[in-house]
CSV table of C-alpha atoms in Angstrom, one decimal:
chain,number,residue,atom,x,y,z
A,222,MET,CA,-9.3,3.1,-1.2
A,223,LEU,CA,-6.4,1.9,1.0
A,224,LYS,CA,-7.6,4.7,2.9
A,225,GLU,CA,-11.1,3.4,3.4
A,226,ILE,CA,-8.7,-1.0,4.7
A,227,LEU,CA,-7.9,0.1,8.5
A,228,SER,CA,-5.2,-2.2,10.6
A,229,ILE,CA,-5.9,-1.9,14.7
A,230,GLY,CA,-3.3,-3.0,17.2
A,231,GLY,CA,-4.0,-6.5,19.0
A,232,LYS,CA,-6.9,-7.5,16.8
A,233,PRO,CA,-5.9,-9.4,14.1
A,234,GLY,CA,-6.5,-9.0,10.4
A,235,LEU,CA,-7.8,-6.3,7.8
A,236,PHE,CA,-10.3,-3.8,8.5
A,237,LYS,CA,-12.5,-1.6,6.1
A,238,MET,CA,-14.3,2.0,7.5
A,239,VAL,CA,-18.6,1.6,6.9
A,240,SER,CA,-19.6,4.6,9.3
A,241,GLN,CA,-17.6,7.5,12.0
A,242,ALA,CA,-19.3,8.3,14.8
A,243,LYS,CA,-17.7,10.5,17.4
A,244,ASN,CA,-15.4,9.2,19.0
A,245,MET,CA,-15.4,5.1,17.4
A,246,LEU,CA,-15.4,3.9,14.3
A,247,ILE,CA,-17.6,0.3,13.2
A,248,VAL,CA,-15.1,-1.3,10.6
A,249,GLU,CA,-15.8,-4.7,9.2
A,250,SER,CA,-12.8,-7.5,9.2
A,251,LEU,CA,-11.5,-8.7,6.2
A,252,THR,CA,-11.4,-11.6,7.2
A,253,ASP,CA,-15.0,-12.6,8.3
A,254,GLY,CA,-17.1,-10.2,7.6
A,255,LYS,CA,-17.6,-9.0,11.2
A,256,ARG,CA,-18.8,-5.9,12.5
A,257,THR,CA,-16.9,-4.1,15.1
A,258,PRO,CA,-15.9,-0.7,17.2
A,259,ALA,CA,-12.9,0.3,17.2
A,260,PHE,CA,-12.7,2.9,19.2
A,261,ALA,CA,-10.2,6.2,19.9
A,262,ARG,CA,-8.5,4.2,22.2
A,263,ASP,CA,-7.1,1.9,20.0
A,264,LYS,CA,-4.4,2.2,17.4
A,265,VAL,CA,-5.8,3.1,14.5
A,266,VAL,CA,-4.1,3.5,11.2
A,267,SER,CA,-4.7,3.2,7.4
A,268,LEU,CA,-2.9,1.3,5.0
A,269,GLY,CA,-2.1,4.6,3.3
A,270,ASP,CA,-0.2,6.9,5.4
A,271,ILE,CA,1.9,3.4,5.9
A,272,ALA,CA,5.1,4.0,4.0
A,273,ILE,CA,8.5,1.9,4.0
A,274,TYR,CA,11.2,3.5,4.5
A,275,THR,CA,14.3,4.0,1.7
A,276,GLN,CA,18.0,5.2,1.6
A,277,THR,CA,16.5,8.5,0.2
A,278,ASP,CA,13.2,8.6,1.1
A,279,GLU,CA,10.0,6.9,2.5
A,280,VAL,CA,7.4,5.3,-0.3
A,281,PRO,CA,3.6,5.1,0.1
A,282,LEU,CA,3.1,1.7,1.2
A,283,GLY,CA,0.1,1.1,-1.8
A,284,LYS,CA,3.1,2.5,-4.7
A,285,VAL,CA,5.3,-0.9,-2.8
A,286,LEU,CA,1.8,-3.2,-3.6
A,287,HIS,CA,0.6,-2.1,-7.4
A,288,GLY,CA,5.1,-3.3,-7.7
A,289,ILE,CA,4.3,-6.9,-5.7
A,290,LEU,CA,0.7,-6.7,-8.3
A,291,GLU,CA,2.2,-6.7,-11.2
A,292,LYS,CA,5.2,-9.9,-9.5
A,293,GLU,CA,3.1,-10.8,-9.4
A,294,GLY,CA,0.9,-11.3,-11.4
A,295,GLY,CA,-2.4,-10.6,-10.1
A,296,LYS,CA,-1.7,-13.7,-7.4
A,297,PRO,CA,-1.3,-14.3,-4.4
A,298,VAL,CA,2.6,-14.3,-3.3
A,299,SER,CA,4.9,-16.1,-4.8
A,300,ILE,CA,7.0,-17.0,-1.3
A,301,ASP,CA,6.2,-17.4,2.3
A,302,PRO,CA,5.1,-14.9,4.9
A,303,LYS,CA,6.8,-16.8,7.5
A,304,SER,CA,9.7,-16.9,5.0
A,305,ASP,CA,13.2,-16.6,6.8
A,306,ASN,CA,13.7,-13.1,7.3
A,307,ASP,CA,16.9,-13.6,4.1
A,308,THR,CA,14.1,-14.2,0.4
A,309,LEU,CA,12.7,-12.2,2.2
A,310,ARG,CA,14.7,-9.9,1.9
A,311,GLY,CA,15.5,-10.7,-1.0
A,312,TYR,CA,11.9,-10.6,-1.8
A,313,LEU,CA,11.5,-7.2,-1.5
A,314,SER,CA,14.3,-6.1,-3.1
A,315,GLU,CA,13.5,-7.2,-6.1
A,316,VAL,CA,10.1,-5.0,-5.2
A,317,LEU,CA,11.6,-2.0,-4.1
A,318,PRO,CA,15.4,-1.9,-4.9
A,319,ASP,CA,17.4,0.5,-1.9
A,320,PHE,CA,14.4,-0.5,0.5
A,321,ASP,CA,16.6,0.6,3.5
A,322,ARG,CA,18.3,-2.6,5.3
A,323,ASP,CA,18.6,-1.1,9.1
A,324,ARG,CA,15.4,-0.2,9.6
A,325,VAL,CA,13.0,-1.8,7.6
A,326,TYR,CA,12.7,-4.9,9.6
A,327,PRO,CA,11.8,-8.9,8.3
A,328,SER,CA,9.2,-8.6,10.6
A,329,ASP,CA,7.3,-5.6,8.4
A,330,ILE,CA,8.0,-7.1,5.3
A,331,ARG,CA,5.7,-10.8,6.9
A,332,LYS,CA,3.8,-8.4,7.8
A,333,MET,CA,3.2,-6.5,4.3
A,334,LEU,CA,3.1,-9.3,1.8
A,335,THR,CA,-0.1,-10.6,4.2
A,336,TRP,CA,-2.2,-7.8,4.1
A,337,TYR,CA,-1.2,-8.1,-0.3
A,338,ASN,CA,-2.6,-11.2,0.5
A,339,GLN,CA,-5.3,-10.5,2.1
A,340,LEU,CA,-6.3,-7.9,0.0
A,341,LEU,CA,-6.1,-9.2,-3.2
A,342,SER,CA,-8.2,-12.1,-1.9
A,343,HIS,CA,-10.7,-10.1,-0.9
A,344,GLY,CA,-11.3,-8.5,-4.3
A,345,ILE,CA,-8.8,-5.1,-3.9
A,346,THR,CA,-6.2,-4.2,-6.1
A,347,ASP,CA,-6.3,-0.6,-6.7
A,348,PHE,CA,-3.7,0.0,-4.5
A,349,LEU,CA,-2.4,3.4,-5.8
A,350,PRO,CA,-4.7,7.2,-5.3
A,351,ALA,CA,-6.8,8.5,-8.2
A,352,GLU,CA,-3.9,10.7,-8.8
A,353,GLU,CA,-0.7,8.6,-9.0
A,354,GLU,CA,-2.0,6.2,-11.6
A,355,MET,CA,-2.8,8.4,-14.0
A,356,LYS,CA,0.5,10.2,-13.6
A,357,GLU,CA,2.2,5.9,-14.4
A,358,ASP,CA,-0.8,6.1,-17.8
A,359,ASP,CA,-0.2,8.5,-18.5
A,360,GLN,CA,0.1,13.1,-18.8
A,361,PRO,CA,-3.4,15.2,-17.8
A,362,ALA,CA,-5.1,17.0,-20.5
A,363,ASP,CA,-3.4,20.3,-19.5
A,364,THR,CA,0.5,19.4,-19.8
A,365,ALA,CA,0.1,17.4,-22.9
A,366,ASP,CA,-0.9,20.8,-24.4
A,367,GLU,CA,1.0,22.7,-22.9
A,368,ALA,CA,3.8,20.2,-24.6
A,369,LYS,CA,1.8,20.5,-27.5
A,370,ALA,CA,2.2,24.6,-27.2
A,371,ASP,CA,6.0,24.0,-26.8
A,372,GLU,CA,6.3,22.7,-29.7
A,373,THR,CA,5.0,25.0,-31.9
A,374,PRO,CA,7.0,26.9,-33.5
A,375,THR,CA,7.1,30.5,-33.5
A,376,GLN,CA,7.2,33.2,-36.7
A,377,GLU,CA,10.2,35.5,-37.1
């Protein structure tokens, strides 16, 4: 779902992609519902393409937003996104303990918390791609069958 949600440089808020043309996208603002074009010269980034730096790797934004959703129990964030830098870093460390404190700036955390609240207010809570949700819930049928076959005793 996050692949369809866009951030456009120079425009406040988030947008949902409605249609695609040759040199532009038609987007709908999540804030006021107005549809506008986003041209090729605009800096358009899908939330599904954003990742947060950690000490060892990068974690997709969807996983971090899902962690916030679980921490908050499906409610808006418990801190003000405009809080001081130490409060923001402390909050993110509860959700993503090994985030890179040198490369993840407080302004990034503010933006992420604001996006989370905006997505939540529009009923968008499926932050993980379908295959990742399946991995977290249970094993796919093929893997379960292979595990069962491994447990079967062999006759000697």
